[in-house]
Amino acid sequence: MKRIGMLTSGGDCQALNAAMRGLVKTLANQTSDLEIFGFLEGYRGLIYGDYRMLTSDDFAGILTQGGTILGSSRVPFKTIKDPDEKGLDKIESMKLHYKKLKLDCLVVLGGNGSHKTANLLRQEGLNIVTLPKTIDNDLWGTDMTFGFQTAVEIATTAIDHIHTTAASHGRVFIVEVMGHKVGWLTLNAGIAGGADIILVPEIPYDVKNVVDAIEQRRKNGKKFTILAVAEGAISKEDSKLSKKELKEKKKVNPYPSVSYEVADQIQKATGAEMRVTVPGHTQRGGSPCPYDRVLASRLGSEAAALILQGEYGFMVGIQNREIVKVPIEEVAGKLKVVSPDASIVKEAKMLGICFGD
Ligand code: F6P
């Protein structure tokens, strides 16, 4: 008998359902002696004992379905050791529910913050296996997270759609792309969508360089310019500030996000007619693309294989096209960022894309 708990934690993404389906299908193909407990809304379900017993039927027909059948929530790691408003010890409570249900293993589908909590639970003696989900692709230990490729497609489509209208009106457009503190999504969607300027958090920009690139395009007869700007993009000036100083500065910053600030600066310097488009959470929604369906199915299936062998404490990821197991303690707390020296950045620059650096 295998008793498996499962939860989806943090911001949702495409192919969460595909990954769970891959896991359960593989387990069910190997053993009929199986009980699956789905905790609802991420770690919250584990803390408060909110779960559903699931059967194979629950996983039928969900390969293509976006979101997560279990629901998700953000339970911040930085307050995980603090008691809740009623004084409940969250970690003890999670351990209690795991033990009460006599689980053999807890499967966590999560991103960065969720891996920190998963690692803590592992240190507390629980058997944990994790799967890397996030549209940001910022998890250490895996070349790719599921959700990422679908989000790249959505952000690229947004840039594609902006292209025609930008060209008609001769405007300068900013498409703001998600990605939290990293630029993978913006970089890939920017290249795929033919953006002229790409701003990512890992390469702080000087707005003068951005303005110069726009002026140069104008001189070359290009009436419009498209910028793909990461939501976490940062100016050279701001990148020199301490965390505290930056926080103080943000408090009095009148702009809703970095794109509006850059748009204002460009407008003042060039007189260009500016527009900002923020696809926002559309990047996390809808059906997973085929790549993500395949990746999530493979990862889910290999996670099941680990569980059947009684191997715990690993994230199942992909490196050089092979599925690998990476110790959770190596993943937790580490960001996979875009290196300014990465060949993809070099190639983008050779294509003539300006990074504002
Ligand atoms: O981590 C995924 C992500 O979509 C980030 O790209 C973004 O910064 C964040 O989540 C948005 O979070 P929320 O859905 O809580 O607003």
mmCIF file of C-alpha atoms and ligand atoms in Angstrom:
data_model
loop_
_atom_site.group_PDB
_atom_site.id
_atom_site.type_symbol
_atom_site.label_atom_id
_atom_site.label_comp_id
_atom_site.label_asym_id
_atom_site.label_seq_id
_atom_site.Cartn_x
_atom_site.Cartn_y
_atom_site.Cartn_z
ATOM 1 C CA MET A 1 0.000 0.000 0.000
ATOM 2 C CA LYS A 2 1.276 3.440 -0.951
ATOM 3 C CA ARG A 3 -0.336 6.476 0.629
ATOM 4 C CA ILE A 4 0.629 9.642 -1.206
ATOM 5 C CA GLY A 5 -0.186 13.245 -0.298
ATOM 6 C CA MET A 6 -0.042 15.887 -2.992
ATOM 7 C CA LEU A 7 -0.294 19.677 -3.124
ATOM 8 C CA THR A 8 0.203 22.526 -5.583
ATOM 9 C CA SER A 9 1.738 25.583 -3.977
ATOM 10 C CA GLY A 10 2.424 29.220 -4.895
ATOM 11 C CA GLY A 11 1.398 30.989 -8.092
ATOM 12 C CA ASP A 12 -0.283 28.518 -10.410
ATOM 13 C CA CYS A 13 0.920 27.793 -13.937
ATOM 14 C CA GLN A 14 0.001 25.668 -16.895
ATOM 15 C CA ALA A 15 0.591 21.888 -16.777
ATOM 16 C CA LEU A 16 0.170 21.455 -13.014
ATOM 17 C CA ASN A 17 -2.708 19.110 -13.772
ATOM 18 C CA ALA A 18 -0.700 17.343 -16.468
ATOM 19 C CA ALA A 19 2.099 16.682 -13.949
ATOM 20 C CA MET A 20 -0.288 15.303 -11.306
ATOM 21 C CA ARG A 21 -1.962 13.159 -13.941
ATOM 22 C CA GLY A 22 1.447 11.824 -15.051
ATOM 23 C CA LEU A 23 2.322 10.932 -11.478
ATOM 24 C CA VAL A 24 -0.963 9.232 -10.616
ATOM 25 C CA LYS A 25 -1.292 7.401 -13.935
ATOM 26 C CA THR A 26 2.202 5.950 -13.506
ATOM 27 C CA LEU A 27 1.557 4.936 -9.914
ATOM 28 C CA ALA A 28 -1.800 3.389 -10.796
ATOM 29 C CA ASN A 29 -0.206 1.436 -13.651
ATOM 30 C CA GLN A 30 2.276 -0.122 -11.219
ATOM 31 C CA THR A 31 0.093 -0.792 -8.196
ATOM 32 C CA SER A 32 -3.589 -0.980 -7.358
ATOM 33 C CA ASP A 33 -2.746 -0.631 -3.699
ATOM 34 C CA LEU A 34 -2.737 3.134 -3.748
ATOM 35 C CA GLU A 35 -4.340 5.991 -1.856
ATOM 36 C CA ILE A 36 -3.987 9.597 -2.987
ATOM 37 C CA PHE A 37 -4.756 12.533 -0.711
ATOM 38 C CA GLY A 38 -4.964 15.936 -2.394
ATOM 39 C CA PHE A 39 -4.388 18.854 -0.020
ATOM 40 C CA LEU A 40 -6.408 21.874 -1.068
ATOM 41 C CA GLU A 41 -4.902 25.306 -1.716
ATOM 42 C CA GLY A 42 -1.274 24.348 -1.241
ATOM 43 C CA TYR A 43 0.408 24.184 2.153
ATOM 44 C CA ARG A 44 -2.725 25.751 3.653
ATOM 45 C CA GLY A 45 -4.502 22.424 3.120
ATOM 46 C CA LEU A 46 -1.701 20.541 4.838
ATOM 47 C CA ILE A 47 -1.622 22.994 7.750
ATOM 48 C CA TYR A 48 -5.381 22.870 8.370
ATOM 49 C CA GLY A 49 -6.035 19.265 7.333
ATOM 50 C CA ASP A 50 -8.106 20.292 4.349
ATOM 51 C CA TYR A 51 -7.825 17.438 1.851
ATOM 52 C CA ARG A 52 -9.742 15.215 -0.517
ATOM 53 C CA MET A 53 -9.197 11.566 -1.264
ATOM 54 C CA LEU A 54 -8.685 11.264 -4.983
ATOM 55 C CA THR A 55 -9.136 8.416 -7.414
ATOM 56 C CA SER A 56 -7.854 7.875 -10.945
ATOM 57 C CA ASP A 57 -11.114 9.398 -12.193
ATOM 58 C CA ASP A 58 -10.100 12.767 -10.754
ATOM 59 C CA PHE A 59 -7.101 12.774 -13.068
ATOM 60 C CA ALA A 60 -8.926 11.787 -16.244
ATOM 61 C CA GLY A 61 -9.261 14.489 -18.893
ATOM 62 C CA ILE A 62 -7.056 17.037 -17.143
ATOM 63 C CA LEU A 63 -3.943 16.811 -19.322
ATOM 64 C CA THR A 64 -4.942 19.923 -21.246
ATOM 65 C CA GLN A 65 -6.587 21.790 -18.390
ATOM 66 C CA GLY A 66 -4.894 24.932 -17.031
ATOM 67 C CA GLY A 67 -4.841 25.867 -13.333
ATOM 68 C CA THR A 68 -4.833 23.158 -10.688
ATOM 69 C CA ILE A 69 -7.629 20.834 -9.607
ATOM 70 C CA LEU A 70 -6.311 21.153 -6.025
ATOM 71 C CA GLY A 71 -6.245 24.955 -5.899
ATOM 72 C CA SER A 72 -3.193 26.862 -4.738
ATOM 73 C CA SER A 73 -2.166 29.615 -2.352
ATOM 74 C CA ARG A 74 0.896 31.492 -1.243
ATOM 75 C CA VAL A 75 2.000 30.563 2.280
ATOM 76 C CA PRO A 76 5.170 32.668 2.616
ATOM 77 C CA PHE A 77 8.262 30.811 3.799
ATOM 78 C CA LYS A 78 9.488 33.774 5.784
ATOM 79 C CA THR A 79 6.555 33.460 8.207
ATOM 80 C CA ILE A 80 6.237 29.674 8.140
ATOM 81 C CA LYS A 81 7.859 29.358 11.571
ATOM 82 C CA ASP A 82 5.521 31.978 13.086
ATOM 83 C CA PRO A 83 2.295 30.723 14.675
ATOM 84 C CA ASP A 84 -0.906 31.604 12.798
ATOM 85 C CA GLU A 85 -3.398 34.163 14.151
ATOM 86 C CA LYS A 86 -4.864 31.507 16.476
ATOM 87 C CA GLY A 87 -1.445 30.471 17.775
ATOM 88 C CA LEU A 88 -1.197 27.286 15.704
ATOM 89 C CA ASP A 89 2.329 26.011 14.995
ATOM 90 C CA LYS A 90 2.160 25.571 11.222
ATOM 91 C CA ILE A 91 5.092 23.202 10.904
ATOM 92 C CA GLU A 92 3.896 20.918 13.707
ATOM 93 C CA SER A 93 0.432 20.973 12.199
ATOM 94 C CA MET A 94 1.729 19.924 8.771
ATOM 95 C CA LYS A 95 3.707 17.092 10.358
ATOM 96 C CA LEU A 96 0.664 16.031 12.346
ATOM 97 C CA HIS A 97 -1.582 15.763 9.279
ATOM 98 C CA TYR A 98 1.099 13.892 7.350
ATOM 99 C CA LYS A 99 1.443 11.405 10.197
ATOM 100 C CA LYS A 100 -2.289 11.101 10.883
ATOM 101 C CA LEU A 101 -2.874 10.071 7.274
ATOM 102 C CA LYS A 102 0.095 7.671 7.530
ATOM 103 C CA LEU A 103 1.540 9.074 4.310
ATOM 104 C CA ASP A 104 4.512 7.403 2.664
ATOM 105 C CA CYS A 105 5.361 10.585 0.822
ATOM 106 C CA LEU A 106 4.238 14.133 0.141
ATOM 107 C CA VAL A 107 4.534 15.401 -3.431
ATOM 108 C CA VAL A 108 4.909 19.174 -3.706
ATOM 109 C CA LEU A 109 4.461 20.914 -7.037
ATOM 110 C CA GLY A 110 6.023 24.292 -6.438
ATOM 111 C CA GLY A 111 8.426 27.077 -7.275
ATOM 112 C CA ASN A 112 11.097 28.802 -5.238
ATOM 113 C CA GLY A 113 9.307 29.624 -1.993
ATOM 114 C CA SER A 114 7.534 26.262 -1.990
ATOM 115 C CA HIS A 115 10.874 24.453 -2.251
ATOM 116 C CA LYS A 116 12.142 26.213 0.860
ATOM 117 C CA THR A 117 9.149 24.923 2.810
ATOM 118 C CA ALA A 118 9.506 21.485 1.214
ATOM 119 C CA ASN A 119 13.118 21.386 2.359
ATOM 120 C CA LEU A 120 12.129 22.362 5.868
ATOM 121 C CA LEU A 121 9.574 19.546 5.983
ATOM 122 C CA ARG A 122 12.230 17.174 4.671
ATOM 123 C CA GLN A 123 14.571 18.276 7.478
ATOM 124 C CA GLU A 124 11.712 17.614 9.887
ATOM 125 C CA GLY A 125 11.697 13.994 8.736
ATOM 126 C CA LEU A 126 8.917 13.895 6.126
ATOM 127 C CA ASN A 127 9.402 12.009 2.866
ATOM 128 C CA ILE A 128 9.162 14.626 0.139
ATOM 129 C CA VAL A 129 9.373 14.571 -3.649
ATOM 130 C CA THR A 130 8.959 17.829 -5.570
ATOM 131 C CA LEU A 131 8.169 18.886 -9.116
ATOM 132 C CA PRO A 132 9.373 22.209 -10.579
ATOM 133 C CA LYS A 133 6.547 24.474 -11.674
ATOM 134 C CA THR A 134 6.610 28.162 -12.524
ATOM 135 C CA ILE A 135 6.262 30.397 -15.540
ATOM 136 C CA ASP A 136 9.404 32.204 -14.323
ATOM 137 C CA ASN A 137 11.787 29.274 -14.993
ATOM 138 C CA ASP A 138 13.901 30.494 -12.080
ATOM 139 C CA LEU A 139 14.328 27.205 -10.219
ATOM 140 C CA TRP A 140 17.834 25.944 -9.677
ATOM 141 C CA GLY A 141 18.637 22.367 -10.706
ATOM 142 C CA THR A 142 16.393 22.125 -13.767
ATOM 143 C CA ASP A 143 16.899 23.585 -17.228
ATOM 144 C CA MET A 144 13.177 24.065 -17.555
ATOM 145 C CA THR A 145 10.166 24.362 -15.309
ATOM 146 C CA PHE A 146 6.737 23.447 -16.636
ATOM 147 C CA GLY A 147 4.525 26.441 -17.367
ATOM 148 C CA PHE A 148 7.442 28.409 -18.755
ATOM 149 C CA GLN A 149 7.123 27.503 -22.444
ATOM 150 C CA THR A 150 3.374 28.168 -22.425
ATOM 151 C CA ALA A 151 3.949 31.566 -20.830
ATOM 152 C CA VAL A 152 6.622 32.328 -23.448
ATOM 153 C CA GLU A 153 4.029 31.580 -26.125
ATOM 154 C CA ILE A 154 1.435 33.864 -24.525
ATOM 155 C CA ALA A 155 3.865 36.751 -23.997
ATOM 156 C CA THR A 156 5.150 36.301 -27.548
ATOM 157 C CA THR A 157 1.612 36.438 -28.905
ATOM 158 C CA ALA A 158 1.087 39.691 -26.984
ATOM 159 C CA ILE A 159 4.202 41.174 -28.606
ATOM 160 C CA ASP A 160 3.102 39.874 -32.034
ATOM 161 C CA HIS A 161 -0.250 41.586 -31.664
ATOM 162 C CA ILE A 162 1.374 44.819 -30.574
ATOM 163 C CA HIS A 163 3.652 44.779 -33.618
ATOM 164 C CA THR A 164 0.948 45.520 -36.161
ATOM 165 C CA THR A 165 -0.697 48.311 -34.207
ATOM 166 C CA ALA A 166 2.667 49.838 -33.237
ATOM 167 C CA ALA A 167 3.661 49.882 -36.896
ATOM 168 C CA SER A 168 0.351 51.437 -38.018
ATOM 169 C CA HIS A 169 0.648 54.318 -35.569
ATOM 170 C CA GLY A 170 4.404 54.743 -35.414
ATOM 171 C CA ARG A 171 4.323 54.429 -31.647
ATOM 172 C CA VAL A 172 6.795 53.189 -29.071
ATOM 173 C CA PHE A 173 5.265 50.268 -27.184
ATOM 174 C CA ILE A 174 6.302 48.576 -23.996
ATOM 175 C CA VAL A 175 5.068 45.053 -23.313
ATOM 176 C CA GLU A 176 5.624 44.253 -19.644
ATOM 177 C CA VAL A 177 6.370 40.589 -19.090
ATOM 178 C CA MET A 178 6.115 38.613 -15.831
ATOM 179 C CA GLY A 179 9.025 36.669 -14.361
ATOM 180 C CA HIS A 180 9.364 38.031 -10.834
ATOM 181 C CA LYS A 181 13.076 38.718 -10.219
ATOM 182 C CA VAL A 182 14.441 36.993 -13.319
ATOM 183 C CA GLY A 183 14.376 37.696 -17.043
ATOM 184 C CA TRP A 184 13.950 34.276 -18.682
ATOM 185 C CA LEU A 185 10.394 34.902 -19.820
ATOM 186 C CA THR A 186 11.087 38.406 -21.115
ATOM 187 C CA LEU A 187 14.276 37.363 -22.865
ATOM 188 C CA ASN A 188 12.658 34.449 -24.680
ATOM 189 C CA ALA A 189 9.397 36.190 -25.539
ATOM 190 C CA GLY A 190 11.341 39.310 -26.522
ATOM 191 C CA ILE A 191 13.534 37.430 -28.974
ATOM 192 C CA ALA A 192 10.607 35.353 -30.277
ATOM 193 C CA GLY A 193 8.439 38.451 -30.719
ATOM 194 C CA GLY A 194 11.160 40.484 -32.423
ATOM 195 C CA ALA A 195 11.401 43.134 -29.684
ATOM 196 C CA ASP A 196 13.952 45.858 -30.412
ATOM 197 C CA ILE A 197 14.819 46.483 -26.781
ATOM 198 C CA ILE A 198 14.759 43.961 -23.922
ATOM 199 C CA LEU A 199 15.149 44.992 -20.286
ATOM 200 C CA VAL A 200 15.710 42.254 -17.692
ATOM 201 C CA PRO A 201 16.525 42.430 -13.960
ATOM 202 C CA GLU A 202 19.919 40.777 -14.379
ATOM 203 C CA ILE A 203 21.155 43.514 -16.753
ATOM 204 C CA PRO A 204 20.425 46.933 -15.209
ATOM 205 C CA TYR A 205 19.582 49.558 -17.825
ATOM 206 C CA ASP A 206 20.458 53.180 -18.360
ATOM 207 C CA VAL A 207 17.463 54.907 -19.912
ATOM 208 C CA LYS A 208 19.847 57.070 -22.002
ATOM 209 C CA ASN A 209 20.929 53.926 -23.846
ATOM 210 C CA VAL A 210 17.300 52.972 -24.415
ATOM 211 C CA VAL A 211 16.542 56.442 -25.790
ATOM 212 C CA ASP A 212 19.611 56.270 -28.051
ATOM 213 C CA ALA A 213 18.427 52.945 -29.462
ATOM 214 C CA ILE A 214 14.989 54.406 -30.246
ATOM 215 C CA GLU A 215 16.536 57.503 -31.883
ATOM 216 C CA GLN A 216 18.845 55.307 -33.933
ATOM 217 C CA ARG A 217 15.879 53.314 -35.194
ATOM 218 C CA ARG A 218 14.136 56.526 -36.175
ATOM 219 C CA LYS A 219 17.234 57.651 -38.093
ATOM 220 C CA ASN A 220 17.118 54.292 -39.873
ATOM 221 C CA GLY A 221 13.551 55.023 -40.954
ATOM 222 C CA LYS A 222 11.849 52.773 -38.357
ATOM 223 C CA LYS A 223 8.845 54.675 -37.072
ATOM 224 C CA PHE A 224 8.011 52.312 -34.233
ATOM 225 C CA THR A 225 9.904 50.504 -31.507
ATOM 226 C CA ILE A 226 8.883 47.619 -29.277
ATOM 227 C CA LEU A 227 10.342 47.065 -25.831
ATOM 228 C CA ALA A 228 9.892 43.853 -23.853
ATOM 229 C CA VAL A 229 10.383 44.904 -20.251
ATOM 230 C CA ALA A 230 10.527 42.433 -17.372
ATOM 231 C CA GLU A 231 8.351 43.336 -14.410
ATOM 232 C CA GLY A 232 11.550 43.143 -12.312
ATOM 233 C CA ALA A 233 13.730 45.272 -14.628
ATOM 234 C CA ILE A 234 15.886 47.752 -12.753
ATOM 235 C CA SER A 235 17.893 50.837 -13.697
ATOM 236 C CA LYS A 236 21.643 50.992 -13.132
ATOM 237 C CA GLU A 237 21.040 53.752 -10.615
ATOM 238 C CA ASP A 238 18.531 51.713 -8.588
ATOM 239 C CA SER A 239 20.643 48.567 -8.767
ATOM 240 C CA LYS A 240 23.255 50.350 -6.656
ATOM 241 C CA LEU A 241 20.801 50.990 -3.817
ATOM 242 C CA SER A 242 20.498 48.750 -0.782
ATOM 243 C CA LYS A 243 17.280 46.736 -0.358
ATOM 244 C CA LYS A 244 16.142 49.224 2.283
ATOM 245 C CA GLU A 245 16.887 52.294 0.157
ATOM 246 C CA LEU A 246 15.067 50.758 -2.796
ATOM 247 C CA LYS A 247 12.030 50.036 -0.645
ATOM 248 C CA GLU A 248 11.951 53.656 0.558
ATOM 249 C CA LYS A 249 12.279 54.933 -3.013
ATOM 250 C CA LYS A 250 9.428 52.696 -4.202
ATOM 251 C CA LYS A 251 7.139 54.124 -1.523
ATOM 252 C CA VAL A 252 7.205 57.538 -3.214
ATOM 253 C CA ASN A 253 7.414 56.246 -6.784
ATOM 254 C CA PRO A 254 4.216 57.358 -8.550
ATOM 255 C CA TYR A 255 4.345 54.689 -11.278
ATOM 256 C CA PRO A 256 2.311 51.469 -11.090
ATOM 257 C CA SER A 257 5.277 49.488 -12.459
ATOM 258 C CA VAL A 258 8.707 49.887 -14.026
ATOM 259 C CA SER A 259 7.263 49.990 -17.563
ATOM 260 C CA TYR A 260 5.281 53.142 -16.862
ATOM 261 C CA GLU A 261 8.364 54.806 -15.436
ATOM 262 C CA VAL A 262 10.461 53.874 -18.479
ATOM 263 C CA ALA A 263 7.621 54.985 -20.787
ATOM 264 C CA ASP A 264 7.504 58.386 -19.104
ATOM 265 C CA GLN A 265 11.263 58.803 -19.341
ATOM 266 C CA ILE A 266 11.261 57.861 -23.035
ATOM 267 C CA GLN A 267 8.332 60.179 -23.769
ATOM 268 C CA LYS A 268 10.087 63.114 -22.102
ATOM 269 C CA ALA A 269 13.371 62.444 -23.902
ATOM 270 C CA THR A 270 12.021 61.704 -27.392
ATOM 271 C CA GLY A 271 8.488 63.090 -27.567
ATOM 272 C CA ALA A 272 7.410 59.658 -28.841
ATOM 273 C CA GLU A 273 3.814 58.577 -28.426
ATOM 274 C CA MET A 274 4.103 55.837 -25.812
ATOM 275 C CA ARG A 275 1.820 52.961 -24.882
ATOM 276 C CA VAL A 276 2.234 50.283 -22.217
ATOM 277 C CA THR A 277 0.632 46.829 -22.437
ATOM 278 C CA VAL A 278 0.647 44.482 -19.453
ATOM 279 C CA PRO A 279 -0.557 40.946 -20.313
ATOM 280 C CA GLY A 280 -0.231 40.112 -16.591
ATOM 281 C CA HIS A 281 -1.852 36.914 -15.413
ATOM 282 C CA THR A 282 -2.925 35.882 -18.916
ATOM 283 C CA GLN A 283 0.660 34.558 -19.004
ATOM 284 C CA ARG A 284 -0.261 32.024 -16.321
ATOM 285 C CA GLY A 285 -3.585 30.986 -17.755
ATOM 286 C CA GLY A 286 -5.110 28.632 -20.269
ATOM 287 C CA SER A 287 -4.123 25.268 -21.615
ATOM 288 C CA PRO A 288 -0.471 24.120 -21.486
ATOM 289 C CA CYS A 289 1.417 24.014 -24.783
ATOM 290 C CA PRO A 290 2.539 20.580 -26.063
ATOM 291 C CA TYR A 291 6.094 21.050 -24.735
ATOM 292 C CA ASP A 292 4.802 21.666 -21.208
ATOM 293 C CA ARG A 293 2.373 18.739 -21.434
ATOM 294 C CA VAL A 294 5.220 16.423 -22.378
ATOM 295 C CA LEU A 295 7.634 17.826 -19.790
ATOM 296 C CA ALA A 296 5.080 17.708 -16.969
ATOM 297 C CA SER A 297 4.018 14.162 -17.907
ATOM 298 C CA ARG A 298 7.627 12.974 -17.949
ATOM 299 C CA LEU A 299 8.463 14.645 -14.638
ATOM 300 C CA GLY A 300 5.294 13.295 -13.011
ATOM 301 C CA SER A 301 6.021 9.822 -14.267
ATOM 302 C CA GLU A 302 9.626 9.822 -13.030
ATOM 303 C CA ALA A 303 8.491 11.207 -9.663
ATOM 304 C CA ALA A 304 6.192 8.196 -9.394
ATOM 305 C CA ALA A 305 9.110 5.895 -10.207
ATOM 306 C CA LEU A 306 11.131 7.433 -7.358
ATOM 307 C CA ILE A 307 8.241 6.997 -4.945
ATOM 308 C CA LEU A 308 7.793 3.376 -5.947
ATOM 309 C CA GLN A 309 11.492 2.792 -5.230
ATOM 310 C CA GLY A 310 11.158 4.577 -1.885
ATOM 311 C CA GLU A 311 13.608 7.310 -2.925
ATOM 312 C CA TYR A 312 12.705 10.582 -1.274
ATOM 313 C CA GLY A 313 14.176 14.062 -0.791
ATOM 314 C CA PHE A 314 14.506 14.895 -4.486
ATOM 315 C CA MET A 315 13.178 17.386 -6.988
ATOM 316 C CA VAL A 316 12.630 15.760 -10.366
ATOM 317 C CA GLY A 317 13.944 18.090 -13.072
ATOM 318 C CA ILE A 318 15.338 18.082 -16.591
ATOM 319 C CA GLN A 319 18.968 18.681 -17.529
ATOM 320 C CA ASN A 320 20.340 18.334 -21.050
ATOM 321 C CA ARG A 321 17.038 16.741 -22.125
ATOM 322 C CA GLU A 322 17.302 13.954 -19.547
ATOM 323 C CA ILE A 323 15.100 13.668 -16.491
ATOM 324 C CA VAL A 324 17.226 13.921 -13.340
ATOM 325 C CA LYS A 325 16.742 13.855 -9.579
ATOM 326 C CA VAL A 326 18.273 16.734 -7.655
ATOM 327 C CA PRO A 327 18.468 16.787 -3.829
ATOM 328 C CA ILE A 328 15.883 19.264 -2.539
ATOM 329 C CA GLU A 329 18.441 20.922 -0.262
ATOM 330 C CA GLU A 330 20.447 21.878 -3.361
ATOM 331 C CA VAL A 331 17.429 23.524 -4.953
ATOM 332 C CA ALA A 332 15.902 25.343 -1.982
ATOM 333 C CA GLY A 333 16.762 29.014 -1.728
ATOM 334 C CA LYS A 334 18.715 29.229 -4.991
ATOM 335 C CA LEU A 335 17.567 31.314 -7.946
ATOM 336 C CA LYS A 336 18.442 30.401 -11.512
ATOM 337 C CA VAL A 337 19.057 33.772 -13.114
ATOM 338 C CA VAL A 338 19.978 34.921 -16.615
ATOM 339 C CA SER A 339 23.713 35.469 -16.675
ATOM 340 C CA PRO A 340 24.602 38.689 -18.518
ATOM 341 C CA ASP A 341 27.361 36.595 -20.147
ATOM 342 C CA ALA A 342 25.001 33.824 -21.293
ATOM 343 C CA SER A 343 25.249 32.985 -24.970
ATOM 344 C CA ILE A 344 21.545 33.735 -25.485
ATOM 345 C CA VAL A 345 22.219 37.331 -24.372
ATOM 346 C CA LYS A 346 25.274 37.552 -26.629
ATOM 347 C CA GLU A 347 23.239 36.231 -29.579
ATOM 348 C CA ALA A 348 20.389 38.647 -28.883
ATOM 349 C CA LYS A 349 22.894 41.503 -28.893
ATOM 350 C CA MET A 350 24.367 40.244 -32.183
ATOM 351 C CA LEU A 351 20.822 40.411 -33.573
ATOM 352 C CA GLY A 352 20.863 44.106 -32.723
ATOM 353 C CA ILE A 353 18.664 43.933 -29.630
ATOM 354 C CA CYS A 354 19.457 46.648 -27.084
ATOM 355 C CA PHE A 355 19.549 45.723 -23.382
ATOM 356 C CA GLY A 356 20.038 49.285 -22.177
ATOM 357 C CA ASP A 357 23.386 48.405 -20.576
HETATM 358 O O1 F6P B 1 5.925 33.344 -9.911
HETATM 359 C C1 F6P B 1 4.941 33.445 -10.886
HETATM 360 C C2 F6P B 1 4.424 34.862 -10.971
HETATM 361 O O2 F6P B 1 3.441 34.904 -11.984
HETATM 362 C C3 F6P B 1 5.488 35.920 -11.216
HETATM 363 O O3 F6P B 1 5.886 35.986 -12.560
HETATM 364 C C4 F6P B 1 4.784 37.149 -10.729
HETATM 365 O O4 F6P B 1 5.711 38.115 -10.282
HETATM 366 C C5 F6P B 1 3.970 36.622 -9.568
HETATM 367 O O5 F6P B 1 3.823 35.235 -9.762
HETATM 368 C C6 F6P B 1 2.604 37.235 -9.417
HETATM 369 O O6 F6P B 1 2.070 36.757 -8.245
HETATM 370 P P1 F6P B 1 0.542 36.861 -7.835
HETATM 371 O O7 F6P B 1 -0.223 35.912 -8.707
HETATM 372 O O8 F6P B 1 0.525 36.459 -6.413
HETATM 373 O O9 F6P B 1 0.121 38.276 -8.086
#
